[in-house]
Amino acid sequence: MRRITNTALTVVAAIALTFIWKALTVSLRPHAFYTGLVLLGFVLLLTLFNARKKLPFLPLLKASHWLQFHIYAGLLSIFLYGLHTDFRIPTGNLEIALALLFAVVSLSGVVGLFISRYLPRLMARSGEPLTFEQIPAFETRLRREVEDLIEITEKKTGASALSDAYINQLSGYFQPRSVVRFFLGNPNRFRARAMADLENSARYTSEDERSAVEELKGFIDTKYNLDLQKCSQTLLRYWLFIHIPFTYSMLVVALTHAWIAFNYTASR
Amino acid sequence: MPESFQSTRHRKSAYNRPEQRWICGGECKDCPCFLGPDSKGNCQAGTEFDGRKSGQCLPRKSADRWLCTRQDTHGGEPCETGPLPDGSCCMSVPVCRPKRSLRSKRGIFTIALSLATCVWLVAILAPKADPDTDPMSGLNAGQLSANHSHIANQCYRCHSNEELPVSALLDIHGTASHHRAIEDGKLCLSCHNTVGGPRGEFAFNPHTAGDLSPDSMAPQKSGALIMAVASSIASNHLTDGGIHCATCHQEHHGEEFNIATLSDRQCQVCHKNQFESFSNGHPEFTQSRYPYSRRSGIFFDHYSHYQTHFGEELKSNPETVPEGFDPASLHSESVSCTSCHSAGKTGEPMSVKPFEASCAACHTKNTFSGTPLTFLASPAINLIAVNERLAESTPPRSIGTWTDSANSIPWPTLYLLDKDARDAWARLNSAGINPFDAAAEIPNDPAAIKDIETIAWAVKELIRDLAQNFPHENPSNLIGHDELTRRLRESGFDDPEALVKGLPPGAFDAILQGFSKDSYIKLIEEVDAKRQGNYPPAVTPPTPEPAPDETTGTAPAGEEDFNGGEETFGEGESTFDGGEESFGEGEETFGGGEESFGEGEETFGGGEESFGDEEFGTEENKEEKPEPKELEPIDPINWAAQGGWYQQFGKLYYRSTGHADPLIKNWLDQTSKKIDSPLALAHFKDGFDFRSGVESSSSGSCLKCHVVDEIRDESGKLTGARINWRSVGKDATRHTLTRYDHATHLLLTDCRSCHQTITKDPAYTNSFPTSEHWNEKFNWTAKADPLKFMSNFKAIKKQTCSECHQSGKAGDSCIQCHLYHKTFSAPVSLPTESR
């Protein structure tokens, strides 16, 4: 319901802005000047969301309200930018830079919105939720437990089938995985291949080693969850590395652009 | 495998500090330091505090044993080795190198990127060292449109130095920026200097015109909501000089951007009458005669040419077909509009092809044959009546003897008289008195008599001075051309040399052809005496049959008389009787060898001279000279058949050398500027217009086709006239906001789909003034108004255009046909709309 309401409000605001923009255009008023002022105000308000997070003690509405405003006002700003530029690609140095920065900020915002909606659900379905800062320790711990299991099993059965399989085929799977490789590759395929390798090795194991094989399958699933948690949370953190720094850079350029427009626009 | 990797119990869960600037560098080893780094990024492991190192627990002594007190989150209780015997903790936290948290890294990246952006901005905004480059050019606010690309990097060409206070930022009405917009607009006008009038005084008015009332900026606030709102906004801003160049022309949008584009709604927002589209709501063409609201520059009856001369009628009478025309092709289909017209540039009217390509086939003869222009002649005068009146004056005066060679004074000769004489001429004309008529009735009005006397003496002085070959005999010490151009310059001509161009030396001897020797000598004596204040004695009017001895003159009748002594006046001087002579068409020549200055066959055409070989004749010569037998006298008319100067019968003539003869055109142009009264205009027309009775004249037939328009100042006073040398000009008043591309339209249709000939209607010819309309007695001013015009084409209706010009077909944008800026370029035709 909230989404419907907010979307409806955004659409109404977009229509109103379009109407005003059209009226200004038809009346030969410098609409770019006015839409630019409104757009600058929007950007400043959106930027304040970051400040709001740093000031949790102030009674400035709930952060969730700010977030909702940030999302829908951000989407509206993209549309407003189109009105501001008459949906043309700028040609000036400053304007091109501003357009690129706006594009980066907007696109990163949209991507951030998507991954902040999609990845948490994916992580919740995947398995145990983990604290991002502790995941490297968990990876080390998991690898040590796997190696301990294999070592104990080998000592107990005197067979080296499992240890050979681990050394030759499974050890790579239990190594830390990069975010890019995880998402660009098929995460499930890594797990399936590790399972297949383990199954192949299991045909040569004794009855005593079978229980260890089953345990190893559990470790493979756990490693998959670890990778998913790690890579998802990395994305959830690192998209802000684009969105926030470029926002401030865009603000600098936007303020300069506004100053120049104020000083050089002939007609208002 | 553990069921859960991460315990959420507070005693089992480690405390993470991701929001802090520094985090432990040992996390990846599965042994995250529970101490964490300090705020400055220093590892706290190993630092001593209260006698023990950080990370060590404080063992508790139970009986004689030391027990470990390590918390579960710090490694569990107890540690395997336990406290040392002295009660100190056996564990030590390995020192690590703390690393920055993600948040801290992000903050640094943010600051670095912002700083880099600032540096880049400073770099592009910093004034350039190159003095030829604009300080702000590094900014490059966007590519200029192609037409302005040559002034890229020269911001000052368009942006003035006007600064705005910061408070102007909140000035939503733009009042504060109005002045700067004006200043910037003036910079535009420094190049676009045809916008808004010669001095740009109307540049910021609606349509850059000065004659649109503010009412036209009061749009109806009705119709579409967007138009109602936009009109409200516009009416508050775009009035009273509020339309600046930048209001419509927005730059810095790239080379391909058309800065002159306006939408239909933008056009309509200022207009009272707002409508949906051209086909739906656009008013019918307001002028009932559209687009023929103004008289054409060339008098050309399309009906008679198209339907008669080019038509079946002509085809059926081959003998009347002009030379060079194929009778079989002379019908309305073969002689098309494009035979004479060619499509002009975009937005301009169809142009008429040059004379040689359109009219010459039939009308070449009219341009150099026929009656020549009489340049110089001694006009006839009712000498008896004039001298009678002067004899009655006190003291009695006289104009002395008189020899005439023309029935009236040629108008170029009039401009050779002094100002007093021209003024006298104007007064007499306004009184309806024409003294230069041998049979004219001379009124008994002392003022009129005085004016006639003034003119008469001026003519005599002119003849005396022009024909003097010796400087010492010429009071102005000028001879020939110099005296002529001096007089013309005195009359106000800017370029008198152009008016006598090609006149050969000695041409003024032509004057002498109208005099006998004695009469000429008498004239010189009389003029010289008059210049010294001695008028010739009053003369007695001659009796009908005067006895030779009754005259006081020395010459008996017939002795020096061109007419064989049949007519003599007063003192016996030979004169032409203006009422009886008829030197028409070169048929008459003076008797060869008589005492006259040559035989009247002298010509100057082509720069060659063929003067008669006689000197001043004497009676002896007359008797002794044999009749010419071998050499026939050259007919000067034939000699000058192809144009040029020649003289005959005491007159100096100029015959046109063809169409657009430069000398005649110069005379017409320079004379037309001097017209400042209806009478002057009438006189001008009399001299040149075939409709004034000079039928078949060539030198005077320019105005047969080229229409003369009057020029009036704001008060309505006649200030001159202008000859329409071109057929159709870009009318500065009527169609300056409309354009039409004939060439494009002719690709799709023919002329007559829009321009439909109507049946013969005298209204067309009646739209042009005839000689009678150039008379003060008639309402000539109405005829002179080029806007009172009726074309012989039907008016074009909106429907003709809207059949194709609809959205989705040929388009119906306002700016397809309309211009915003009123054109102030020098009009070919007259600005008469203001009247």
Coordinates of N, CA and C in Angstrom, one line a residue, chain A residues 18-30 33-34 37 50 53-54 85-86 88-95 97-98 101 128-134 136-145 215 217-223 226 234 237-238 240-242 244-250 252-253 256 258-268, chain B residues 1-7 13-16 18 27-32 102-103 105-106 109-110 113-114 117-118 120-121 124-125 136 138-143 155 159 162-169 171-175 177-178 180-181 184 225-227 229-231 233-234 237-238 242 244 246-248 250 252-254 257 262-263 265-266 269-270:
Chain A
T18 N 5.7 18.4 -15.2 CA 5.7 18.5 -16.7 C 4.7 19.6 -17.1
F19 N 3.6 19.8 -16.4 CA 2.7 20.8 -16.8 C 3.4 22.2 -16.7
I20 N 4.0 22.4 -15.5 CA 4.7 23.7 -15.3 C 5.8 23.9 -16.3
W21 N 6.5 22.9 -16.6 CA 7.6 23.0 -17.5 C 7.0 23.3 -18.9
K22 N 6.0 22.7 -19.3 CA 5.4 23.0 -20.6 C 4.8 24.4 -20.6
A23 N 4.2 24.8 -19.5 CA 3.6 26.2 -19.5 C 4.8 27.2 -19.6
L24 N 5.8 26.9 -18.9 CA 7.0 27.9 -19.0 C 7.6 27.9 -20.4
T25 N 7.6 26.7 -21.0 CA 8.2 26.6 -22.3 C 7.3 27.4 -23.3
V26 N 6.1 27.1 -23.3 CA 5.1 27.7 -24.2 C 5.1 29.2 -24.0
S27 N 5.3 29.7 -22.8 CA 5.2 31.1 -22.5 C 6.6 31.8 -22.7
L28 N 7.5 31.0 -23.3 CA 8.8 31.5 -23.6 C 9.6 32.0 -22.4
R29 N 9.3 31.4 -21.3 CA 10.1 31.7 -20.1 C 11.2 30.8 -20.0
P30 N 12.3 31.2 -19.4 CA 13.5 30.3 -19.3 C 13.3 29.1 -18.4
F33 N 16.0 27.5 -16.3 CA 16.5 28.2 -15.1 C 15.6 27.7 -13.9
Y34 N 14.3 27.7 -14.1 CA 13.5 27.3 -12.9 C 13.5 25.8 -12.6
L37 N 16.7 25.2 -10.7 CA 16.6 25.5 -9.3 C 15.9 24.4 -8.5
N50 N 21.8 11.3 3.8 CA 23.1 10.8 4.3 C 23.4 11.5 5.6
K53 N 21.3 10.1 8.5 CA 21.8 8.9 9.1 C 22.9 9.1 10.1
K54 N 23.6 10.2 9.9 CA 24.7 10.5 10.9 C 24.2 11.3 12.1
T85 N 16.9 19.6 -19.1 CA 17.7 19.6 -20.3 C 16.9 19.5 -21.6
D86 N 15.6 19.5 -21.5 CA 14.8 19.3 -22.7 C 15.1 17.9 -23.3
R88 N 17.8 16.6 -23.9 CA 18.9 16.7 -24.9 C 20.2 16.3 -24.2
I89 N 21.1 15.9 -25.0 CA 22.5 15.6 -24.4 C 23.3 16.9 -24.4
P90 N 23.8 17.3 -23.3 CA 24.5 18.6 -23.3 C 25.8 18.5 -24.1
T91 N 26.3 19.7 -24.4 CA 27.5 19.8 -25.2 C 28.7 20.5 -24.5
G92 N 28.4 21.2 -23.5 CA 29.4 22.0 -22.8 C 30.2 21.1 -21.9
N93 N 31.5 21.5 -21.6 CA 32.3 20.7 -20.7 C 31.7 20.5 -19.4
L94 N 31.3 21.6 -18.8 CA 30.7 21.5 -17.4 C 29.4 20.7 -17.4
E95 N 28.6 21.0 -18.5 CA 27.3 20.3 -18.5 C 27.5 18.8 -18.8
A97 N 30.1 17.0 -17.9 CA 30.5 16.4 -16.7 C 29.4 16.3 -15.7
L98 N 28.5 17.3 -15.6 CA 27.4 17.3 -14.7 C 26.4 16.2 -15.1
L101 N 28.0 12.8 -14.2 CA 27.9 12.6 -12.7 C 26.5 12.3 -12.3
E128 N 22.0 -19.3 6.8 CA 22.2 -18.6 8.0 C 22.7 -17.2 7.7
P129 N 22.0 -16.2 8.3 CA 22.5 -14.8 8.1 C 23.8 -14.6 8.9
L130 N 24.8 -13.9 8.3 CA 26.1 -13.8 9.0 C 26.4 -12.3 9.0
T131 N 27.2 -12.0 10.0 CA 27.7 -10.6 10.1 C 28.9 -10.4 9.1
F132 N 28.8 -9.4 8.3 CA 29.7 -9.2 7.2 C 31.2 -9.2 7.7
E133 N 31.4 -8.5 8.9 CA 32.7 -8.3 9.3 C 33.4 -9.6 9.8
Q134 N 32.5 -10.6 10.1 CA 33.0 -11.9 10.7 C 33.1 -12.9 9.6
P136 N 35.1 -13.3 7.0 CA 36.5 -13.9 6.7 C 36.9 -14.9 7.8
A137 N 36.5 -14.6 9.1 CA 36.9 -15.5 10.1 C 36.1 -16.8 9.9
F138 N 34.9 -16.7 9.5 CA 34.1 -17.9 9.3 C 34.7 -18.8 8.1
E139 N 35.2 -18.1 7.1 CA 35.8 -18.8 6.0 C 37.0 -19.6 6.5
T140 N 37.8 -19.0 7.3 CA 39.0 -19.6 7.8 C 38.6 -20.8 8.7
R141 N 37.6 -20.5 9.5 CA 37.1 -21.6 10.4 C 36.5 -22.8 9.6
L142 N 35.8 -22.5 8.6 CA 35.1 -23.5 7.8 C 36.2 -24.4 7.1
R143 N 37.2 -23.7 6.6 CA 38.2 -24.4 5.9 C 39.0 -25.3 6.9
R144 N 39.2 -24.8 8.1 CA 40.0 -25.6 9.1 C 39.1 -26.8 9.5
E145 N 37.8 -26.6 9.7 CA 37.0 -27.7 10.1 C 36.9 -28.8 9.0
E215 N 29.2 -35.4 5.6 CA 29.5 -34.1 6.3 C 30.1 -33.1 5.4
K217 N 29.5 -32.8 2.3 CA 28.4 -32.2 1.5 C 27.8 -31.0 2.3
G218 N 27.6 -31.2 3.6 CA 27.1 -30.1 4.4 C 28.0 -28.9 4.4
F219 N 29.3 -29.1 4.4 CA 30.3 -28.0 4.4 C 30.3 -27.3 3.1
I220 N 30.0 -28.1 2.0 CA 29.9 -27.4 0.7 C 28.7 -26.5 0.6
D221 N 27.6 -26.9 1.2 CA 26.4 -26.0 1.3 C 26.7 -24.8 2.1
T222 N 27.4 -25.1 3.2 CA 27.7 -23.9 4.1 C 28.6 -22.9 3.4
K223 N 29.6 -23.5 2.7 CA 30.5 -22.5 1.9 C 29.7 -21.7 0.9
L226 N 28.2 -19.0 2.7 CA 29.2 -18.0 3.1 C 29.5 -17.1 1.9
T234 N 28.9 -7.5 0.4 CA 29.9 -6.7 -0.2 C 29.2 -5.7 -1.2
R237 N 27.3 -3.0 0.4 CA 28.2 -1.9 0.9 C 28.9 -1.1 -0.2
Y238 N 29.3 -1.8 -1.2 CA 30.2 -1.1 -2.1 C 29.4 -0.3 -3.1
L240 N 27.5 2.0 -2.4 CA 27.6 3.3 -1.8 C 28.9 4.0 -2.1
F241 N 29.9 3.2 -2.4 CA 31.2 3.7 -2.8 C 31.1 4.5 -4.1
I242 N 30.1 4.2 -4.9 CA 29.8 5.0 -6.1 C 28.8 6.1 -5.8
I244 N 27.6 7.7 -3.1 CA 27.8 8.8 -2.2 C 29.0 9.7 -2.7
P245 N 30.1 9.2 -3.0 CA 31.2 10.1 -3.4 C 30.8 10.9 -4.7
F246 N 30.2 10.2 -5.6 CA 29.8 11.0 -6.8 C 28.7 11.9 -6.6
T247 N 27.9 11.7 -5.5 CA 26.9 12.7 -5.2 C 27.5 14.0 -4.8
Y248 N 28.5 13.9 -4.0 CA 29.1 15.2 -3.5 C 29.9 15.8 -4.7
S249 N 30.5 15.0 -5.5 CA 31.2 15.6 -6.6 C 30.2 16.3 -7.6
M250 N 29.0 15.6 -7.7 CA 28.0 16.2 -8.6 C 27.5 17.5 -7.9
V252 N 29.1 19.7 -6.2 CA 30.1 20.7 -6.5 C 29.9 21.3 -7.9
V253 N 29.8 20.4 -8.8 CA 29.6 20.8 -10.2 C 28.2 21.5 -10.4
T256 N 28.3 25.0 -9.1 CA 29.1 25.8 -10.1 C 28.2 26.1 -11.3
A258 N 25.0 26.2 -11.4 CA 24.0 27.2 -11.0 C 24.5 28.6 -11.0
W259 N 25.7 28.7 -10.4 CA 26.3 30.0 -10.3 C 26.5 30.6 -11.7
I260 N 27.0 29.8 -12.6 CA 27.3 30.3 -14.0 C 26.0 30.6 -14.7
A261 N 25.0 29.8 -14.5 CA 23.7 30.0 -15.1 C 23.1 31.3 -14.6
F262 N 23.3 31.6 -13.3 CA 22.7 32.8 -12.7 C 23.4 34.0 -13.3
N263 N 24.7 33.9 -13.5 CA 25.5 35.0 -14.0 C 25.4 35.2 -15.5
Y264 N 25.1 34.2 -16.2 CA 25.2 34.3 -17.7 C 23.8 34.2 -18.4
T265 N 22.8 33.7 -17.7 CA 21.5 33.6 -18.3 C 21.0 35.0 -18.5
A266 N 20.6 35.4 -19.7 CA 20.2 36.7 -20.0 C 18.8 37.0 -19.5
S267 N 17.9 36.1 -19.8 CA 16.5 36.4 -19.7 C 15.9 35.5 -18.6
R268 N 15.1 36.1 -17.7 CA 14.4 35.3 -16.7 C 13.0 35.9 -16.6
Chain B
M1 N 29.9 -30.5 10.9 CA 29.5 -29.2 10.5 C 28.7 -28.5 11.6
P2 N 29.0 -27.3 11.9 CA 28.2 -26.6 12.9 C 26.9 -26.3 12.4
E3 N 25.9 -26.4 13.2 CA 24.5 -26.0 12.8 C 24.4 -24.5 12.5
S4 N 25.2 -23.8 13.4 CA 25.2 -22.3 13.2 C 26.6 -21.8 13.3
F5 N 27.0 -21.0 12.4 CA 28.3 -20.5 12.4 C 28.4 -19.3 13.4
Q6 N 27.4 -18.5 13.4 CA 27.5 -17.3 14.2 C 26.5 -17.4 15.4
S7 N 27.1 -17.4 16.6 CA 26.2 -17.4 17.7 C 25.7 -16.0 18.0
S13 N 29.1 -13.8 21.1 CA 29.2 -13.0 19.9 C 30.2 -11.9 20.1
A14 N 31.1 -11.8 19.1 CA 32.1 -10.7 19.2 C 31.5 -9.4 18.9
Y15 N 32.1 -8.4 19.4 CA 31.6 -7.0 19.2 C 32.4 -6.4 18.0
N16 N 31.6 -6.1 16.9 CA 32.2 -5.5 15.7 C 32.0 -4.0 15.7
P18 N 32.1 -1.7 12.8 CA 32.2 -1.3 11.4 C 32.0 0.2 11.2
E27 N 41.5 -9.7 11.6 CA 40.2 -10.4 11.5 C 40.3 -11.7 10.6
C28 N 41.0 -11.5 9.5 CA 41.0 -12.6 8.6 C 41.7 -13.9 9.1
K29 N 42.3 -13.8 10.2 CA 43.0 -15.0 10.8 C 42.1 -15.7 11.8
D30 N 40.9 -15.4 11.7 CA 39.9 -16.0 12.6 C 40.2 -15.7 14.1
C31 N 41.0 -14.7 14.3 CA 41.2 -14.3 15.7 C 41.1 -12.8 15.8
P32 N 39.9 -12.3 15.5 CA 39.8 -10.9 15.6 C 40.1 -10.4 17.0
L102 N 35.4 0.2 6.0 CA 34.8 0.6 4.7 C 34.2 2.0 4.7
R103 N 33.6 2.3 5.8 CA 33.0 3.7 5.9 C 34.1 4.8 5.8
K105 N 37.0 4.4 4.4 CA 37.6 4.4 3.0 C 36.6 5.2 2.1
R106 N 35.3 5.0 2.3 CA 34.4 5.7 1.5 C 34.4 7.2 1.7
F109 N 37.4 8.5 -0.1 CA 37.2 8.6 -1.5 C 36.3 9.7 -1.9
T110 N 35.3 9.9 -1.0 CA 34.4 11.0 -1.3 C 35.1 12.4 -1.3
L113 N 37.4 12.7 -4.3 CA 36.7 12.9 -5.5 C 36.2 14.3 -5.6
S114 N 35.7 14.8 -4.5 CA 35.2 16.2 -4.4 C 36.3 17.2 -4.7
T117 N 37.3 17.2 -8.2 CA 36.3 17.9 -9.0 C 36.6 19.4 -8.9
C118 N 36.9 19.9 -7.7 CA 37.1 21.3 -7.5 C 38.4 21.7 -8.3
W120 N 39.5 20.4 -11.0 CA 39.1 20.4 -12.4 C 38.3 21.7 -12.7
L121 N 37.4 22.0 -11.8 CA 36.6 23.3 -12.0 C 37.5 24.5 -12.1
I124 N 39.3 24.7 -15.4 CA 38.6 25.1 -16.6 C 38.0 26.6 -16.4
L125 N 37.9 27.0 -15.2 CA 37.3 28.3 -15.0 C 38.4 29.4 -14.8
M136 N 36.7 33.3 -19.9 CA 35.8 32.2 -19.5 C 35.6 31.2 -20.6
G138 N 37.3 28.7 -21.4 CA 37.6 27.3 -21.0 C 36.4 26.6 -20.4
L139 N 35.5 27.4 -20.0 CA 34.2 26.8 -19.5 C 33.5 26.0 -20.6
N140 N 33.5 26.5 -21.8 CA 32.8 25.9 -22.9 C 31.4 25.5 -22.5
A141 N 30.5 26.5 -22.4 CA 29.2 26.2 -21.9 C 28.4 25.4 -22.9
G142 N 29.0 25.0 -23.9 CA 28.3 24.2 -24.9 C 28.5 24.7 -26.3
Q143 N 28.5 23.9 -27.3 CA 28.8 24.3 -28.6 C 27.7 25.3 -29.1
C155 N 33.2 35.0 -25.5 CA 32.0 35.1 -24.7 C 31.5 36.6 -24.7
H159 N 27.7 38.1 -24.3 CA 27.4 38.3 -22.8 C 28.0 39.7 -22.4
E162 N 27.1 43.1 -17.5 CA 26.1 43.5 -16.4 C 26.1 42.4 -15.3
E163 N 26.2 42.8 -14.1 CA 26.2 41.9 -13.0 C 24.9 42.0 -12.3
L164 N 24.5 40.9 -11.6 CA 23.2 40.9 -10.9 C 23.5 40.7 -9.4
P165 N 22.7 41.3 -8.6 CA 22.8 41.0 -7.2 C 22.3 39.6 -6.9
V166 N 22.8 39.1 -5.8 CA 22.4 37.7 -5.5 C 20.8 37.7 -5.2
S167 N 20.3 38.8 -4.8 CA 18.9 38.8 -4.5 C 18.1 38.5 -5.8
A168 N 18.7 38.8 -6.9 CA 18.0 38.5 -8.2 C 17.7 37.0 -8.4
L169 N 18.4 36.2 -7.6 CA 18.1 34.8 -7.7 C 16.7 34.5 -7.3
D171 N 14.3 36.6 -7.7 CA 13.4 37.5 -8.5 C 12.7 36.6 -9.5
I172 N 11.6 36.1 -9.2 CA 11.0 35.1 -10.1 C 10.4 35.8 -11.3
H173 N 10.2 37.2 -11.2 CA 9.6 37.9 -12.3 C 10.7 38.3 -13.3
G174 N 11.9 38.2 -12.9 CA 13.0 38.5 -13.8 C 13.2 40.0 -14.0
T175 N 12.6 40.8 -13.2 CA 12.8 42.3 -13.3 C 14.2 42.7 -13.2
S177 N 16.8 41.0 -13.9 CA 17.7 40.6 -15.0 C 17.3 41.3 -16.3
H178 N 16.3 42.1 -16.3 CA 15.8 42.7 -17.5 C 16.8 43.5 -18.1
R180 N 20.0 43.4 -17.9 CA 21.1 42.6 -18.5 C 20.7 42.0 -19.8
A181 N 19.4 41.5 -19.8 CA 18.9 40.9 -21.0 C 18.9 41.9 -22.2
D184 N 22.6 42.4 -23.2 CA 23.0 41.3 -24.0 C 22.4 41.3 -25.4
L225 N -6.0 24.2 -21.3 CA -5.5 24.7 -20.0 C -4.0 25.2 -20.1
I226 N -3.2 24.4 -20.8 CA -1.8 24.8 -20.9 C -1.7 26.1 -21.5
M227 N -2.5 26.4 -22.5 CA -2.4 27.7 -23.2 C -2.9 28.8 -22.3
V229 N -2.7 28.9 -19.0 CA -1.7 29.2 -18.0 C -0.5 29.9 -18.7
A230 N -0.1 29.4 -19.8 CA 1.1 30.0 -20.5 C 0.8 31.4 -20.9
S231 N -0.4 31.6 -21.3 CA -0.8 33.0 -21.7 C -0.7 34.0 -20.6
I233 N 1.2 33.6 -18.0 CA 2.6 33.9 -17.7 C 3.1 34.9 -18.7
A234 N 2.8 34.6 -19.9 CA 3.4 35.4 -21.0 C 3.0 36.9 -20.9
H237 N 5.0 38.9 -18.7 CA 6.5 39.0 -18.9 C 6.8 39.6 -20.3
L238 N 6.0 39.2 -21.3 CA 6.5 39.5 -22.6 C 6.0 40.8 -23.2
G242 N 9.7 43.4 -23.1 CA 10.1 42.2 -22.4 C 10.6 41.0 -23.2
H244 N 13.3 39.6 -25.3 CA 14.7 39.8 -25.6 C 15.1 38.8 -26.6
A246 N 17.3 36.5 -26.2 CA 17.4 35.2 -25.6 C 16.1 34.6 -25.2
T247 N 15.0 35.4 -25.3 CA 13.7 34.8 -25.0 C 13.4 33.6 -25.9
C248 N 13.7 33.8 -27.1 CA 13.5 32.7 -28.1 C 14.7 32.0 -28.5
Q250 N 17.9 30.4 -27.8 CA 18.7 29.8 -26.8 C 19.9 29.1 -27.4
H252 N 24.1 27.4 -27.1 CA 24.9 26.4 -26.4 C 24.2 25.1 -26.4
H253 N 23.5 24.8 -27.5 CA 22.9 23.5 -27.5 C 23.4 22.6 -28.7
G254 N 24.6 23.0 -29.2 CA 25.2 22.2 -30.2 C 25.1 22.8 -31.6
F257 N 21.7 22.4 -33.4 CA 20.5 22.9 -32.8 C 20.0 24.2 -33.6
L262 N 10.5 27.7 -33.1 CA 9.5 28.0 -32.2 C 8.3 27.0 -32.5
S263 N 7.7 26.6 -31.4 CA 6.5 25.8 -31.6 C 5.3 26.6 -31.9
R265 N 2.5 26.7 -30.4 CA 2.0 27.2 -29.1 C 2.8 28.4 -28.7
Q266 N 4.1 28.4 -28.9 CA 4.9 29.5 -28.5 C 4.6 30.7 -29.3
V269 N 1.1 32.0 -28.0 CA 0.9 32.4 -26.7 C 0.7 33.9 -26.5
C270 N 1.3 34.7 -27.5 CA 1.1 36.1 -27.4 C -0.1 36.7 -28.2

